[in-house]
Tab-separated table of C-alpha atoms and ligand atoms in Angstrom:
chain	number	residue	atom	x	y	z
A	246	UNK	CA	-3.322	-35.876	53.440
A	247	UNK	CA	-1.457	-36.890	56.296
A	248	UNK	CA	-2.672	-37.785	59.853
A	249	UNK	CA	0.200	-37.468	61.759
A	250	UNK	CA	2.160	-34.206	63.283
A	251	UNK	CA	4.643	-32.727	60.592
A	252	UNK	CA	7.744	-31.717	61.594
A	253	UNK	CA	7.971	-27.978	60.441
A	254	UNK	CA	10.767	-26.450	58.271
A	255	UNK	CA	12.169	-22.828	58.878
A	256	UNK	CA	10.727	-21.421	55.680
A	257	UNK	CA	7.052	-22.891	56.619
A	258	UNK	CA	8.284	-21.593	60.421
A	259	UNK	CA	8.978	-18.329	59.617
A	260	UNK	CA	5.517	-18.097	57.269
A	261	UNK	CA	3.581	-19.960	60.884
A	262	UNK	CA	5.051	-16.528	62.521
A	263	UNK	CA	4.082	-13.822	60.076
A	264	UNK	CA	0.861	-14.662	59.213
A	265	UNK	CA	0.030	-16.056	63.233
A	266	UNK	CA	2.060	-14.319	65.696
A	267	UNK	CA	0.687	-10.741	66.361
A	268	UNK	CA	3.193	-9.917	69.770
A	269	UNK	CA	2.341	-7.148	71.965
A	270	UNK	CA	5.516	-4.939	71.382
A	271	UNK	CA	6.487	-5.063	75.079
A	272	UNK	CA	7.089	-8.601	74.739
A	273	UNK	CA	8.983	-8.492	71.524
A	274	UNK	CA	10.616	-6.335	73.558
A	275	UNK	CA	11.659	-8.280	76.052
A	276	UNK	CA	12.301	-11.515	73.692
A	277	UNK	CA	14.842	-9.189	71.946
A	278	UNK	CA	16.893	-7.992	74.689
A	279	UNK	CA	16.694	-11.312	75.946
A	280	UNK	CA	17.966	-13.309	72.708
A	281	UNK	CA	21.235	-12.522	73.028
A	282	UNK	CA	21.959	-13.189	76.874
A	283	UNK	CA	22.914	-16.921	78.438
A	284	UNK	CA	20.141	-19.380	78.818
A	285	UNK	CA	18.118	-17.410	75.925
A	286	UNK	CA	16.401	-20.974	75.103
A	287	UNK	CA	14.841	-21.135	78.482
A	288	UNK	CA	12.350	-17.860	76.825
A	289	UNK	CA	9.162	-19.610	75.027
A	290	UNK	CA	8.906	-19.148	71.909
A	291	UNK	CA	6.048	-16.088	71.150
A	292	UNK	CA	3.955	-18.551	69.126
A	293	UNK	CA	3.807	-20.605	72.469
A	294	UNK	CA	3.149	-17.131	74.497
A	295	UNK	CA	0.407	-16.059	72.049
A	296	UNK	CA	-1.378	-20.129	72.770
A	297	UNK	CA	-1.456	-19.645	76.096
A	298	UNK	CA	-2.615	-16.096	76.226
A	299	UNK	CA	-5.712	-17.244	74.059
A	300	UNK	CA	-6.058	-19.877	76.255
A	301	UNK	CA	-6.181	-17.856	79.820
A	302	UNK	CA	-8.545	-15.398	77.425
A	303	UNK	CA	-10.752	-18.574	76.367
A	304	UNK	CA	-11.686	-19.964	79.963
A	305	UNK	CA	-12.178	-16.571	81.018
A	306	UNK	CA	-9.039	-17.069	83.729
A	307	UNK	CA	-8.494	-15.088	86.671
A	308	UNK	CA	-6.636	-17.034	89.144
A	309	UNK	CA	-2.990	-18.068	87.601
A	310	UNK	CA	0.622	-19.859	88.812
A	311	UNK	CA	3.365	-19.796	86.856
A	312	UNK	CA	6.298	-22.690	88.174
A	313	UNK	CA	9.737	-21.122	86.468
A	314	UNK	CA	9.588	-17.524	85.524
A	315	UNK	CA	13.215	-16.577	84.326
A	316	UNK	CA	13.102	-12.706	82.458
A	317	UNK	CA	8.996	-13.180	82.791
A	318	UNK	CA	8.051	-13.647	78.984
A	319	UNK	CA	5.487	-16.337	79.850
A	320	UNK	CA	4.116	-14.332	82.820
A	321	UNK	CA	3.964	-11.079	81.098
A	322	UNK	CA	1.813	-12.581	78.186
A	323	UNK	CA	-0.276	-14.301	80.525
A	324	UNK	CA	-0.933	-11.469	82.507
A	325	UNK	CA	-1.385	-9.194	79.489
A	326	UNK	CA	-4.119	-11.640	78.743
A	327	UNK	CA	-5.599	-11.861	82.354
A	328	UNK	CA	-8.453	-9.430	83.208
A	329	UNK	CA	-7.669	-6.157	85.542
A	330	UNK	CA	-8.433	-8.168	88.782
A	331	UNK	CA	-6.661	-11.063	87.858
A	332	UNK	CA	-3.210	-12.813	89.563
A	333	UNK	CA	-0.547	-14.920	88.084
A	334	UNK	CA	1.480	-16.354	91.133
A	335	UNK	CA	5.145	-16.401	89.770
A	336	UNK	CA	7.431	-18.861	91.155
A	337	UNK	CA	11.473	-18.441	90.763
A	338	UNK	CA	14.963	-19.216	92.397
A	339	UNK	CA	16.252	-16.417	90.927
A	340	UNK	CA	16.927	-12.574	92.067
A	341	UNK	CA	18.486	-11.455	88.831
A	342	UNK	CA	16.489	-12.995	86.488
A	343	UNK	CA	13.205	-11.493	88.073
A	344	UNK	CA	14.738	-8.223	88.313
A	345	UNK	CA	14.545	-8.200	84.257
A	346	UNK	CA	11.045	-9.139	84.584
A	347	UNK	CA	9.656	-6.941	87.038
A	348	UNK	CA	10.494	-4.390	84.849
A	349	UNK	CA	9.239	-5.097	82.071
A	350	UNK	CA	6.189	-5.982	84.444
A	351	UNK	CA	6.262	-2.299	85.451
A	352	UNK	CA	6.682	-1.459	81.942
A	353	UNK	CA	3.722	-3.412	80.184
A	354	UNK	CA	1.720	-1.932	83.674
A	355	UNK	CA	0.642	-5.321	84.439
A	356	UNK	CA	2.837	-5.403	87.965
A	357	UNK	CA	-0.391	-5.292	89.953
A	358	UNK	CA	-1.488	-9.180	88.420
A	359	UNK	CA	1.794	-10.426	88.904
A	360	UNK	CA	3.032	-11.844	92.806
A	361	UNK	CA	6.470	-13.257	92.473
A	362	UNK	CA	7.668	-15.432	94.708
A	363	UNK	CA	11.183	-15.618	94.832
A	364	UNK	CA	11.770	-19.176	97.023
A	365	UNK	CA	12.086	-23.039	95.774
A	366	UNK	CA	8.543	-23.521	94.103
A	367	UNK	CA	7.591	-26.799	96.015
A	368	UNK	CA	7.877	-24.297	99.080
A	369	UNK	CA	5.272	-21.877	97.922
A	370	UNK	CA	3.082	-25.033	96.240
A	371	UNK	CA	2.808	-26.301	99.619
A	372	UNK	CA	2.042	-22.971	101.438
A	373	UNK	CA	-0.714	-22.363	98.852
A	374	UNK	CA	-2.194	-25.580	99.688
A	375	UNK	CA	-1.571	-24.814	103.770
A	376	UNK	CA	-3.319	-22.064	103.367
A	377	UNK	CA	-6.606	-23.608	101.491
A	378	UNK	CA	-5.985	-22.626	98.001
A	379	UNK	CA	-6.572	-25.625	96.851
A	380	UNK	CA	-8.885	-26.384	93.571
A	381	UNK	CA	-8.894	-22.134	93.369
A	382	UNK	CA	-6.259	-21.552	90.466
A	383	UNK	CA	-7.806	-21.707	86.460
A	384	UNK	CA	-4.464	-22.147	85.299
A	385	UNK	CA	-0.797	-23.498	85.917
A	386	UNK	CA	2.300	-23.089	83.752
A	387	UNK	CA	4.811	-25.553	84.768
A	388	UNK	CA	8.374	-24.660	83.423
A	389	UNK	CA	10.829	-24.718	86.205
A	390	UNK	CA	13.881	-27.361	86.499
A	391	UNK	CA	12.968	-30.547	84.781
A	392	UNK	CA	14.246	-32.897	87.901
A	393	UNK	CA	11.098	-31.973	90.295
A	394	UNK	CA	9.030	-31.822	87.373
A	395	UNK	CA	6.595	-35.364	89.035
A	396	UNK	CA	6.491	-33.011	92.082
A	397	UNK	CA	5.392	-29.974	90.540
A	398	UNK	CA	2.490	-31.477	88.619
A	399	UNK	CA	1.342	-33.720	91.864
A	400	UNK	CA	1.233	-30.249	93.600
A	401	UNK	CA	0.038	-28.215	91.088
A	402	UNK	CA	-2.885	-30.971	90.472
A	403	UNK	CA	-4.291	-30.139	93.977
A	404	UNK	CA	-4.122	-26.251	93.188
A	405	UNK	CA	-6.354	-26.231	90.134
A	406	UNK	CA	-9.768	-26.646	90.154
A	407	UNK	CA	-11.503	-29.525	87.861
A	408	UNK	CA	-12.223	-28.351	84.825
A	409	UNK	CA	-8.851	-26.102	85.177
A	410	UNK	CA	-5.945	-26.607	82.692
A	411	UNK	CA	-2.429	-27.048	83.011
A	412	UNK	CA	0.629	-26.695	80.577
A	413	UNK	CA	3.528	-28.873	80.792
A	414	UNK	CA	6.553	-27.145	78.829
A	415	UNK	CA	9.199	-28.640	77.608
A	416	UNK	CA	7.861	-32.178	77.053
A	417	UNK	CA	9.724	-33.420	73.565
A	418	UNK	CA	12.674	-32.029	75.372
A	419	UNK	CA	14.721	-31.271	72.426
A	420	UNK	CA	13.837	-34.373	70.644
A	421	UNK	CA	16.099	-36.371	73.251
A	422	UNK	CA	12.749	-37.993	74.405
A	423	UNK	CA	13.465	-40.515	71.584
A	424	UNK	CA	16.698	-41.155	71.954
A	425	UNK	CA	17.408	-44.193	73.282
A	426	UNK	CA	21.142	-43.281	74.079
A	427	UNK	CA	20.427	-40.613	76.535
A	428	UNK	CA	19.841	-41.561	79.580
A	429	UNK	CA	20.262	-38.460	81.792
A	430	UNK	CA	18.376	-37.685	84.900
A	431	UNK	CA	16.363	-35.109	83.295
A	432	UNK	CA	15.437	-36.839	79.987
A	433	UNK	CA	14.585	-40.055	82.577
A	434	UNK	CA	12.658	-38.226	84.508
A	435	UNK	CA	10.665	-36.328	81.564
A	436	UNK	CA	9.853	-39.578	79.665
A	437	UNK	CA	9.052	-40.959	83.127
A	438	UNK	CA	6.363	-38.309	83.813
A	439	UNK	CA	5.088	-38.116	79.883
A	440	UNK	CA	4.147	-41.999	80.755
A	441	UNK	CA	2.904	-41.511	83.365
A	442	UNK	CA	0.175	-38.363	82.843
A	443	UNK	CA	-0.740	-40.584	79.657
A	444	UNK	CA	-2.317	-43.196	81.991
A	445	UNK	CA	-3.096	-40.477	84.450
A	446	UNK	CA	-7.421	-40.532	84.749
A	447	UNK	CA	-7.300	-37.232	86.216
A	448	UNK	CA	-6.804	-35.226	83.728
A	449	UNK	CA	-7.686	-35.221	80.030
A	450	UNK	CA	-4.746	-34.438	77.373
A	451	UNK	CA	-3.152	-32.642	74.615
A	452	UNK	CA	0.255	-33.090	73.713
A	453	UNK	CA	0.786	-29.998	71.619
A	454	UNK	CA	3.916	-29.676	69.226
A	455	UNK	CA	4.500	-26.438	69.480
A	456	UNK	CA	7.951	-25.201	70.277
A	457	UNK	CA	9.670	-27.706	72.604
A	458	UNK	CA	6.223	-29.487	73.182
A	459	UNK	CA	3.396	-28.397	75.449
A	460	UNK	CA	1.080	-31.024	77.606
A	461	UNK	CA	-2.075	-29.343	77.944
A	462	UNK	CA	-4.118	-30.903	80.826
A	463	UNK	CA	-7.916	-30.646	81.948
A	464	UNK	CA	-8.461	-31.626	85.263
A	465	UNK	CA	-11.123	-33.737	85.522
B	63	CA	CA1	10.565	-23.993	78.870
């Protein structure tokens, strides 16, 4: 018996996926067409997709923001997840990764839940709070570029209402966390805000090992 995390070999990985991941065809779909283009690690993985869509199902979720949508994997299976009347917010830079998205949106007919806002996301974080939406959203997804990262959760912290959850992605970072050599920006900045939600009494945490790693954060 052990009592620590194991890392996971591809044999036991690829017998996690068949006997766990049941993807909605759309998104298999999508992960396909996307595996294959530039950037394809930036998708989540679909046992990650298939987490939080339980998760948004669990805590009944309407209300949803998404930082960092790329070709929309994570939004789509949120949404697919979300009741009729629910909204993801989806924040992105970028025109031509959206387009991919919306439609597949369109395609899975889940474009109705789904606002995209194509601007920086700190921009729309702080027009959502301008406008009073703050403690209104059930559930954040923060996965956009790792350098505003701090900034992102401080906003997204006023967005959700206690008892809300957040998920961090991307948190073991490739395993470069540990590395004592790297000292990038990003991997700085990553350990830097890992350390810092740890002795953060706002929220209460999971650090889940799935995929790249996923914080999972109740706000108190
Ligand atoms: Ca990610």
């Amino acid at each position: 018996m052990f009592n620590k995390t194991l890392g996971i070999d591809p044999k036991l990985y690829e017998y996690l996926k068949l006997v766990s991941v049941r993807e909605p065809s759309i998104l298999k779909e999508l992960r396909q067409e996307t595996a294959n283009y530039p950037m394809a690690r930036m998708q989540i993985a679909p046992e990650q997709g298939q987490l939080m869509a339980l998760l948004v199902q669990l805590m009944g979720a309407k209300k949803t923001l998404e930082l960092g949508v790329f070709r929309g994997y994570s939004s789509l299976a949120v949404a697919l997840a979300l009741p009729d009347e629910g909204t993801v917010i989806a924040c992105d830079i970028s025109q031509e990764y959206t387009t991919i998205a919306r439609h597949y949106w369109d395609k899975a007919k889940v474009s109705h839940k789904i606002d995209l806002r194509i601007a920086p996301a700190l921009e729309t974080l702080d027009k959502l709070i301008a406008e009073g939406q703050g403690n209104t959203f059930d559930f954040a997804f923060i996965d956009a570029d790792k350098s505003n990262y701090d900034n992102y959760y401080e906003q997204v912290l006023k967005l959700v209402r206690p008892g809300g959850l957040i998920a961090i992605d991307n948190v073991l970072w490739g395993g470069k966390i540990v590395d004592e050599n790297i000292k990038d920006n990003r991997t700085q900045k990553m350990r830097a805000l890992n350390e810092k939600i740890y002795n953060d009494s706002r929220v209460n945490i999971s650090l889940i090992p799935i995929a790249d790693g996923l914080t999972l954060l109740l706000k108190r």
